[in-house]
Coordinates of C-alpha atoms and ligand atoms in Angstrom, one line a residue:
M897 CA -8.9 1.2 20.9
I898 CA -7.1 2.3 17.7
K899 CA -5.5 5.7 17.7
I900 CA -4.7 7.6 14.5
F901 CA -2.5 10.7 14.1
N902 CA -4.8 13.1 12.2
T903 CA -2.9 15.5 10.0
E904 CA -5.8 18.0 10.3
T905 CA -5.7 18.3 14.1
L906 CA -2.1 17.2 14.5
Q907 CA -3.3 15.0 17.3
L908 CA -3.5 11.3 18.1
E909 CA -7.2 10.6 18.1
E910 CA -9.3 7.6 19.0
F911 CA -10.8 6.0 15.9
K912 CA -14.6 6.2 16.0
P913 CA -16.2 5.0 12.8
I914 CA -19.2 6.7 11.2
E915 CA -21.0 3.4 11.0
E916 CA -20.4 0.8 13.7
G917 CA -18.0 -1.9 12.5
K918 CA -17.3 -0.3 9.2
V919 CA -14.4 1.8 7.8
R920 CA -14.8 4.0 4.7
M921 CA -11.3 4.6 3.4
Y922 CA -10.0 6.4 0.3
V923 CA -6.3 6.4 -0.7
C924 CA -5.0 8.6 -3.6
G925 CA -3.5 6.3 -6.2
P926 CA -0.8 6.7 -8.8
T927 CA -0.9 8.5 -12.1
V928 CA -0.4 5.7 -14.6
Y929 CA 2.2 6.7 -17.2
N930 CA 5.1 4.5 -16.1
L931 CA 5.9 1.5 -13.9
I932 CA 5.4 2.5 -10.3
H933 CA 8.5 3.4 -8.3
I934 CA 9.3 2.3 -4.8
G935 CA 8.2 5.6 -3.4
N936 CA 4.7 5.0 -4.8
A937 CA 4.8 1.6 -3.2
R938 CA 5.1 3.1 0.3
P939 CA 1.5 4.4 0.6
M940 CA 0.2 1.3 -1.1
I941 CA 1.9 -1.0 1.4
V942 CA 1.3 1.2 4.5
F943 CA -2.4 1.8 3.9
D944 CA -2.9 -1.8 2.8
T945 CA -1.5 -2.7 6.3
V946 CA -3.9 -0.2 8.0
R947 CA -6.7 -1.9 6.1
R948 CA -5.6 -5.4 7.1
Y949 CA -5.4 -4.3 10.8
F950 CA -8.9 -3.0 10.7
E951 CA -10.1 -6.2 9.1
Y952 CA -8.2 -8.2 11.8
K953 CA -10.1 -6.2 14.4
G954 CA -13.4 -7.2 12.8
Y955 CA -14.2 -4.1 10.8
K956 CA -15.5 -4.3 7.3
V957 CA -13.4 -2.0 5.2
N958 CA -14.6 -0.3 2.0
Y959 CA -11.3 0.6 0.5
V960 CA -11.2 2.9 -2.6
S961 CA -8.1 3.8 -4.5
N962 CA -8.1 5.6 -7.8
F963 CA -6.0 5.5 -10.9
T964 CA -5.4 8.9 -12.4
D965 CA -5.6 8.0 -16.1
V966 CA -5.8 11.5 -17.7
D967 CA -2.9 13.8 -17.1
D968 CA -0.2 15.8 -19.0
K969 CA 2.4 13.0 -18.5
I970 CA 0.1 10.3 -19.9
I971 CA -0.8 12.5 -22.9
K972 CA 2.9 13.3 -23.6
K973 CA 3.8 9.6 -23.5
A974 CA 0.8 8.7 -25.7
N975 CA 1.9 11.3 -28.3
E976 CA 5.5 10.0 -28.3
E977 CA 4.3 6.5 -29.0
G978 CA 1.6 7.7 -31.4
V979 CA -1.2 5.9 -29.5
D980 CA -4.3 6.9 -27.6
A981 CA -3.8 8.0 -24.0
S982 CA -6.0 5.1 -22.9
V983 CA -3.5 2.6 -24.4
I984 CA -0.8 4.1 -22.0
S985 CA -3.0 4.2 -19.0
E986 CA -4.5 0.7 -19.4
R987 CA -1.0 -0.7 -19.9
Y988 CA 0.3 0.8 -16.7
I989 CA -2.8 0.1 -14.7
K990 CA -2.2 -3.6 -15.6
E991 CA 1.5 -3.3 -14.6
C992 CA 0.7 -1.5 -11.4
K993 CA -1.8 -4.3 -10.4
K994 CA 0.9 -6.9 -11.1
D995 CA 3.3 -5.0 -8.8
M996 CA 0.7 -4.7 -6.1
A997 CA 0.0 -8.4 -6.3
D998 CA 3.7 -9.2 -5.9
L999 CA 3.9 -6.9 -2.9
N1000 CA 0.8 -8.7 -1.5
V1001 CA -1.2 -5.5 -1.5
K1002 CA -4.9 -6.5 -1.6
P1003 CA -6.9 -5.1 -4.5
A1004 CA -9.1 -2.2 -3.4
T1005 CA -12.9 -2.8 -3.0
T1006 CA -13.1 -0.4 -6.0
H1007 CA -10.3 1.0 -8.2
P1008 CA -12.1 3.9 -10.0
Q1009 CA -10.5 5.6 -13.0
A1010 CA -10.9 9.3 -13.7
T1011 CA -11.9 8.9 -17.3
K1012 CA -14.8 6.8 -16.3
E1013 CA -16.2 9.3 -13.8
I1014 CA -16.4 12.4 -16.0
A1015 CA -20.2 12.7 -15.6
G1016 CA -19.9 12.9 -11.8
M1017 CA -17.2 15.5 -12.1
I1018 CA -19.3 17.7 -14.4
E1019 CA -22.2 17.4 -12.0
M1020 CA -20.1 18.5 -9.0
I1021 CA -18.4 21.4 -10.9
Q1022 CA -21.9 22.6 -11.9
E1023 CA -23.0 22.5 -8.2
L1024 CA -20.0 24.6 -7.3
I1025 CA -20.7 27.1 -10.0
D1026 CA -24.4 27.3 -9.0
S1027 CA -23.5 27.9 -5.3
G1028 CA -20.9 30.6 -6.1
H1029 CA -17.8 28.6 -5.3
A1030 CA -16.6 28.4 -8.9
Y1031 CA -16.7 30.5 -12.0
V1032 CA -16.3 30.2 -15.7
V1033 CA -14.0 32.5 -17.8
D1034 CA -14.1 33.4 -21.5
D1035 CA -12.3 30.3 -22.9
G1036 CA -14.5 27.9 -20.9
T1037 CA -12.0 27.2 -18.1
V1038 CA -13.8 26.7 -14.7
Y1039 CA -11.9 27.8 -11.6
F1040 CA -12.6 27.1 -7.9
S1041 CA -12.7 30.3 -6.0
V1042 CA -10.5 29.7 -3.0
H1043 CA -11.7 32.8 -1.2
S1044 CA -15.3 31.5 -1.3
D1045 CA -14.2 28.8 1.2
R1046 CA -13.7 30.3 4.6
Q1047 CA -12.1 27.1 5.9
Y1048 CA -9.5 26.8 3.2
G1049 CA -6.0 26.0 4.6
K1050 CA -7.3 24.0 7.6
L1051 CA -5.6 20.7 6.6
S1052 CA -2.2 22.2 5.7
H1053 CA -2.4 24.8 8.4
K1054 CA -1.9 27.6 6.0
N1055 CA -3.3 31.0 6.3
L1056 CA -5.0 32.5 3.2
D1057 CA -3.2 35.8 3.6
D1058 CA 0.2 34.1 3.8
L1059 CA -0.6 32.0 0.7
Q1060 CA -1.8 35.1 -1.1
F1061 CA 1.5 36.9 -0.2
N1062 CA 3.5 34.0 -1.6
M1063 CA 1.6 33.9 -4.8
R1064 CA 2.0 37.6 -5.5
G1065 CA 3.2 38.3 -9.0
I1066 CA 3.1 34.6 -10.1
A1067 CA 1.2 34.5 -13.3
V1068 CA 0.8 31.1 -15.0
S1069 CA 0.6 31.3 -18.7
G1070 CA -3.0 30.5 -19.9
E1071 CA -4.4 31.3 -16.5
E1072 CA -4.5 35.1 -16.8
Q1073 CA -8.2 35.2 -16.4
K1074 CA -8.2 33.8 -12.9
R1075 CA -9.7 36.2 -10.4
D1076 CA -7.3 35.2 -7.7
P1077 CA -3.8 33.6 -8.1
L1078 CA -4.9 31.0 -5.5
D1079 CA -7.9 29.7 -7.5
F1080 CA -7.4 26.3 -9.1
V1081 CA -8.7 24.6 -12.2
L1082 CA -11.8 22.4 -12.1
W1083 CA -12.2 22.1 -15.9
K1084 CA -10.0 23.2 -18.8
P1085 CA -10.4 23.5 -22.6
K1086 CA -9.0 20.9 -24.9
K1087 CA -5.7 21.4 -26.6
E1088 CA -4.6 19.8 -29.9
G1089 CA -3.8 16.1 -29.6
E1090 CA -5.4 15.8 -26.1
P1091 CA -8.4 13.6 -25.1
Y1092 CA -11.5 15.7 -24.3
W1093 CA -15.1 15.4 -23.2
D1094 CA -18.2 17.6 -23.8
S1095 CA -19.3 19.8 -20.9
P1096 CA -21.6 22.8 -20.4
W1097 CA -18.5 25.1 -20.5
C1098 CA -16.3 23.8 -23.3
Q1099 CA -14.9 20.6 -24.8
G1100 CA -12.1 19.8 -22.5
R1101 CA -10.9 17.7 -19.5
P1102 CA -11.0 17.9 -15.7
G1103 CA -8.4 19.4 -13.4
W1104 CA -6.6 16.8 -11.2
H1105 CA -8.2 17.5 -7.8
I1106 CA -11.9 17.1 -8.7
E1107 CA -11.6 13.4 -9.5
C1108 CA -10.9 12.3 -5.9
S1109 CA -13.8 14.4 -4.5
V1110 CA -16.2 12.8 -6.9
M1111 CA -15.0 9.2 -6.6
S1112 CA -14.9 9.4 -2.8
K1113 CA -18.5 10.7 -2.8
R1114 CA -19.7 8.1 -5.3
Y1115 CA -18.2 5.0 -3.7
L1116 CA -18.1 6.0 0.0
G1117 CA -20.6 8.8 0.6
D1118 CA -20.3 12.5 1.5
T1119 CA -18.4 11.9 4.7
I1120 CA -15.8 9.2 5.0
D1121 CA -13.7 7.9 7.9
I1122 CA -10.1 8.0 6.5
H1123 CA -8.5 9.7 3.5
A1124 CA -4.8 8.9 2.9
G1125 CA -1.8 9.4 0.7
G1126 CA 1.8 10.6 0.7
E1127 CA 2.6 13.8 2.6
D1128 CA 3.3 15.7 -0.7
L1129 CA -0.5 15.5 -1.3
I1130 CA -1.4 17.5 1.8
F1131 CA -1.1 20.8 -0.1
P1132 CA -2.6 21.6 -2.5
H1133 CA -4.2 18.3 -3.5
H1134 CA -6.0 17.3 -0.3
E1135 CA -6.6 20.9 0.7
N1136 CA -8.4 21.4 -2.6
E1137 CA -10.3 18.1 -2.3
I1138 CA -11.7 19.4 1.1
A1139 CA -12.7 22.7 -0.5
Q1140 CA -14.5 21.1 -3.4
S1141 CA -16.3 18.4 -1.4
E1142 CA -17.3 20.5 1.6
C1143 CA -18.5 23.4 -0.6
A1144 CA -20.5 21.1 -2.9
N1145 CA -21.9 18.7 -0.3
G1146 CA -22.3 21.1 2.7
K1147 CA -21.0 18.3 5.0
P1148 CA -17.6 17.4 6.6
F1149 CA -15.5 15.5 4.1
V1150 CA -13.1 13.4 6.1
H1151 CA -12.8 12.5 9.8
Y1152 CA -9.1 11.3 9.8
W1153 CA -6.4 12.4 7.4
M1154 CA -3.4 10.1 7.2
H1155 CA -0.1 10.9 5.4
N1156 CA 3.0 8.8 4.9
A1157 CA 6.4 10.4 5.0
F1158 CA 8.7 10.0 1.9
L1159 CA 10.9 7.2 0.9
N1160 CA 14.4 8.6 0.0
I1161 CA 17.2 6.8 -1.7
D1162 CA 20.7 6.8 -0.3
N1163 CA 19.8 9.9 1.7
H1164 CA 18.6 11.8 -1.3
K1165 CA 15.2 12.6 -2.5
M1166 CA 14.3 10.1 -5.2
S1167 CA 14.0 11.8 -8.6
K1168 CA 14.3 11.0 -12.2
S1169 CA 16.8 13.8 -12.8
L1170 CA 19.2 12.6 -10.2
G1171 CA 19.1 9.1 -11.8
N1172 CA 18.4 7.5 -8.4
F1173 CA 15.0 6.4 -9.3
K1174 CA 14.0 2.7 -8.8
T1175 CA 10.9 0.9 -9.9
V1176 CA 9.3 -1.8 -7.9
R1177 CA 10.0 -4.1 -10.9
E1178 CA 13.8 -3.5 -10.7
I1179 CA 13.9 -4.3 -7.0
D1180 CA 11.7 -7.4 -7.4
A1181 CA 14.2 -8.7 -10.0
I1182 CA 16.8 -8.8 -7.3
Y1183 CA 14.9 -9.5 -4.1
D1184 CA 11.7 -11.3 -3.1
P1185 CA 9.0 -8.5 -3.2
Q1186 CA 8.3 -9.5 0.4
V1187 CA 11.7 -8.1 1.4
L1188 CA 10.6 -4.6 0.1
R1189 CA 7.3 -4.9 2.0
L1190 CA 9.1 -5.8 5.2
L1191 CA 11.5 -2.9 4.7
M1192 CA 8.6 -0.4 4.2
L1193 CA 7.0 -1.6 7.4
S1194 CA 10.2 -1.6 9.4
A1195 CA 9.8 2.2 10.0
H1196 CA 6.8 4.1 11.3
Y1197 CA 4.8 5.4 8.3
R1198 CA 5.2 9.0 9.5
S1199 CA 9.0 8.8 9.6
P1200 CA 11.1 9.3 6.4
L1201 CA 12.7 6.0 5.3
N1202 CA 16.0 5.8 3.6
F1203 CA 16.2 3.1 1.0
S1204 CA 19.6 1.5 0.5
A1205 CA 21.1 -1.8 -0.6
A1206 CA 22.4 -2.4 3.0
L1207 CA 18.9 -1.9 4.4
M1208 CA 17.4 -4.3 1.8
D1209 CA 20.0 -6.9 2.7
S1210 CA 19.2 -6.6 6.3
A1211 CA 15.4 -6.8 5.5
K1212 CA 16.2 -9.9 3.4
A1213 CA 17.9 -11.6 6.4
S1214 CA 14.9 -10.7 8.6
Y1215 CA 12.5 -12.1 6.1
E1216 CA 14.5 -15.3 5.9
R1217 CA 14.3 -15.6 9.7
I1218 CA 10.5 -15.6 9.4
T1219 CA 10.3 -18.1 6.5
G1220 CA 13.0 -20.3 8.0
C1221 CA 11.0 -20.5 11.3
M1222 CA 7.9 -21.4 9.4
D1223 CA 9.8 -24.1 7.3
N1224 CA 11.1 -25.7 10.5
L1225 CA 7.7 -25.6 12.2
N1226 CA 6.1 -27.3 9.2
F1227 CA 8.9 -29.8 9.0
V1228 CA 8.5 -30.8 12.7
L1229 CA 4.7 -30.8 12.2
G1230 CA 5.1 -33.4 9.4
S1231 CA 6.0 -36.1 12.0
A1232 CA 4.4 -34.7 15.1
A1233 CA 2.3 -37.0 17.3
D1234 CA -1.5 -36.5 17.2
V1235 CA -1.8 -36.6 21.0
P1236 CA -3.5 -34.2 23.4
M1237 CA -1.6 -31.1 24.4
T1238 CA 0.3 -31.4 27.7
D1239 CA -0.3 -29.0 30.5
E1240 CA 3.1 -27.6 29.9
E1241 CA 2.2 -26.9 26.3
K1242 CA -1.0 -25.2 27.3
E1243 CA 1.0 -22.9 29.7
S1244 CA 3.5 -22.2 26.9
L1245 CA 0.7 -21.1 24.6
K1246 CA -0.4 -18.6 27.2
A1247 CA 3.1 -17.2 27.2
A1248 CA 3.1 -17.0 23.4
D1249 CA -0.1 -15.0 23.6
A1250 CA 1.8 -12.1 25.1
F1251 CA 3.4 -11.5 21.7
R1252 CA 0.0 -11.0 20.1
V1253 CA -1.1 -8.7 22.9
S1254 CA 2.0 -6.5 22.5
F1255 CA 1.6 -6.6 18.7
E1256 CA -1.9 -5.2 19.0
K1257 CA -0.9 -2.6 21.5
H1258 CA 1.7 -1.3 19.0
M1259 CA -0.7 -1.5 16.0
D1260 CA -3.4 0.3 18.1
D1261 CA -0.8 3.1 18.6
D1262 CA -1.1 4.8 15.1
F1263 CA -0.1 1.6 13.3
N1264 CA 3.4 1.3 14.8
T1265 CA 4.5 -1.5 12.5
A1266 CA 8.2 -1.0 13.4
D1267 CA 7.5 -2.3 17.0
A1268 CA 4.9 -4.7 15.8
I1269 CA 7.6 -6.4 13.7
S1270 CA 9.8 -6.7 16.8
D1271 CA 6.9 -8.6 18.4
I1272 CA 6.8 -11.0 15.5
F1273 CA 10.5 -11.6 15.9
D1274 CA 10.0 -12.3 19.6
L1275 CA 7.4 -14.9 18.5
V1276 CA 9.8 -16.3 15.9
R1277 CA 12.5 -16.8 18.6
F1278 CA 9.9 -18.4 20.9
V1279 CA 8.8 -20.8 18.2
N1280 CA 12.3 -21.7 17.3
T1281 CA 13.0 -22.6 20.9
N1282 CA 9.7 -24.5 21.5
A1283 CA 8.9 -26.3 18.2
K1284 CA 10.6 -29.5 19.1
P1285 CA 10.1 -32.9 17.4
D1286 CA 8.5 -34.3 20.5
A1287 CA 5.9 -31.6 20.7
S1288 CA 2.2 -32.4 20.1
K1289 CA 0.6 -31.7 16.8
A1290 CA -2.1 -29.5 18.4
Y1291 CA 0.6 -27.3 20.1
L1292 CA 2.6 -26.9 17.0
E1293 CA -0.5 -26.1 15.0
A1294 CA -1.4 -23.4 17.5
L1295 CA 2.0 -21.8 17.2
R1296 CA 1.8 -22.0 13.5
K1297 CA -1.6 -20.2 13.5
E1298 CA -0.3 -17.5 15.8
L1299 CA 2.7 -16.8 13.5
L1300 CA 0.6 -16.9 10.4
T1301 CA -2.1 -14.5 11.9
L1302 CA 0.3 -11.8 12.9
T1303 CA 2.4 -11.9 9.7
D1304 CA -0.8 -11.8 7.7
V1305 CA -1.9 -8.6 9.4
L1306 CA 1.3 -7.0 8.0
G1307 CA 0.7 -8.7 4.7
I1308 CA 4.0 -10.6 5.1
I1309 CA 3.9 -14.1 3.5
A1310 CA 5.5 -16.4 6.1
E1311 CA 4.8 -19.5 4.1
R1312 CA 5.1 -19.9 0.4
K1313 CA 2.7 -22.4 -1.1
Q1314 CA 5.0 -24.9 -2.8
D1315 CA 3.7 -25.1 -6.4
V1316 CA 4.4 -28.8 -6.6
A1317 CA 1.8 -31.4 -7.6
G1318 CA 1.3 -34.4 -5.2
D1319 CA 2.9 -36.8 -7.6
E1320 CA 6.0 -34.8 -7.9
A1321 CA 6.3 -34.3 -4.2
A1322 CA 6.0 -38.1 -3.7
W1323 CA 8.7 -38.7 -6.3
I1324 CA 11.0 -36.2 -4.6
E1325 CA 10.5 -37.9 -1.2
E1326 CA 11.3 -41.2 -2.9
K1327 CA 14.5 -39.8 -4.3
I1328 CA 15.5 -38.4 -0.9
A1329 CA 14.9 -41.8 0.7
E1330 CA 17.0 -43.4 -2.1
R1331 CA 19.8 -40.9 -1.5
A1332 CA 19.7 -41.5 2.3
A1333 CA 20.0 -45.3 1.7
A1334 CA 22.9 -44.7 -0.8
K1335 CA 24.7 -42.5 1.8
K1336 CA 24.2 -45.1 4.5
A1337 CA 25.7 -47.7 2.1
K1338 CA 28.6 -45.2 1.6
D1339 CA 27.7 -45.0 -2.1
Y1340 CA 28.5 -41.3 -2.3
A1341 CA 28.6 -41.2 -6.1
K1342 CA 25.0 -42.4 -6.2
A1343 CA 24.0 -40.0 -3.5
D1344 CA 25.6 -37.1 -5.4
A1345 CA 24.0 -38.2 -8.7
I1346 CA 20.5 -38.1 -7.0
R1347 CA 21.2 -34.6 -5.6
K1348 CA 22.2 -33.5 -9.2
E1349 CA 19.1 -35.1 -10.8
L1350 CA 16.9 -33.1 -8.4
S1351 CA 18.9 -29.9 -8.8
D1352 CA 18.5 -30.1 -12.6
K1353 CA 14.8 -30.0 -12.0
G1354 CA 15.2 -26.9 -9.8
I1355 CA 14.9 -28.8 -6.5
T1356 CA 17.4 -28.0 -3.8
L1357 CA 18.1 -30.4 -0.9
M1358 CA 19.0 -29.1 2.5
D1359 CA 20.5 -31.5 5.0
T1360 CA 19.5 -30.4 8.5
K1361 CA 19.7 -32.0 11.9
E1362 CA 16.1 -32.9 11.7
G1363 CA 16.5 -34.6 8.3
T1364 CA 16.7 -33.7 4.6
K1365 CA 14.4 -30.9 3.5
W1366 CA 13.7 -29.7 -0.1
K1367 CA 12.5 -26.6 -1.9
K1368 CA 11.7 -25.9 -5.5
D1369 CA 12.7 -22.7 -7.1
Ligands
AMP2581 P1 1.8 10.1 -7.9 O1 1.7 9.0 -9.0 O2 3.0 10.9 -8.0 O3 0.5 10.9 -7.8 O4 2.0 9.3 -6.5 C1 1.1 8.3 -6.0 C2 1.3 8.2 -4.5 O5 2.7 7.9 -4.2 C3 1.0 9.5 -3.7 O6 0.3 9.1 -2.5 C4 2.3 10.1 -3.4 O7 2.3 10.9 -2.3 C5 3.1 8.8 -3.2 N1 4.6 9.0 -3.3 C6 5.3 9.5 -4.5 N2 6.6 9.5 -4.2 C7 6.8 9.1 -3.0 C8 8.0 8.8 -2.2 N3 9.2 9.0 -2.6 N4 7.8 8.4 -0.9 C9 6.6 8.1 -0.4 N5 5.4 8.3 -1.1 C10 5.5 8.8 -2.4
ZN2582 ZN1 -6.5 12.3 -4.6

């Protein structure tokens, strides 16, 4: 039984899908005007892991994550470069997808883009106007009337009167025609140098919140299982999404709201102005992207996480323990005897199963990846002790499968596919044999020359007690 902490009820709740065996899940994606930073990577990695766990449990997950491709920051950058806004957004969508692939984040079932969903937005805004939940002012701006929604504030646990009090006297330039300071924009008129679309109210563009309500409805239906994002989105973005969707559709919008806590840097909030801002690309230039993924999952998603070089180094060492274990296992497998498993080995596999049981228990508990990773390290220790050269192939294969299955649920790549053609691998093995013969004949100059010949081709040799291994950079 999977339990999820629901931001709306502030309770751990048993997950019950709308449709048996299926999960409809929407995750708010980035605004694409720059390379994504490591803070943006946190929800991507965390909710990709949630998705992977549901899939491991046999659910079919329809996972939708948008790209916000019309926004002030995109327009500003486009004007600076003298290009169309779409040039900027398409460029950074491509870069974002590259970062996601490096972090082993699966592509969403659908990645909708705001600019391609304008017709749906106009339709929903019209419905809101027709049902009295929205109104048009003189310049063609359409506002959502917050007071028309009696449930407003239910996600962020805010009370309308308190909100009203906090907004007293705050007038936003250009928004003087709002009936109430709490009302928010659904559609706004075009400005010079901005992209715009025709609409019944004016030529202009949508406000930010409406896109998620519309895309979620289009790709997942009126009511969905899970809606997720960073905790900064709870208010006003997600509160406004609920207001729009529930007022337009007359049905509950989301069953479970999930929010990740923030990633800080050296104990400070990450921000451009403080200069402590790091892109995924910068980190990937120094570390294997898997190290960043492991670091993100080493804390519970609802706990703040502090990024630091020391933590990355420790995550790097942890990652190498996993890949090192896998390398050894594969090496021993290479010469393992194809004989039936012994009774002892069968017993040992039963013991190994306890790690998977514990792993599932932790993941069932609101996706406690921090403890699930500890289970993986227990398994790593077990494999290191038990993967001996005299073990049967079947036993070693079973251990390998167990390790690969659990690491894959977290999206951790335990085993890199060596991108080496068969011919080259055979040639390397020949050279290793030649070098071993040279060493045996005490011809160390020749042995060294062979090592150098290989290293010039990016192939590193490692002499271990089980024999010489190699890897290609
Ligand atoms: P944005 O492009 O700012 O809309 O952000 C895209 C996603 O990244 C949203 O779910 C944000 O909540 C999330 N996010 C932004 N900064 C951080 C951070 N420092 N830590 C965790 N999540 C973040
Ligand atoms: Zn959203």
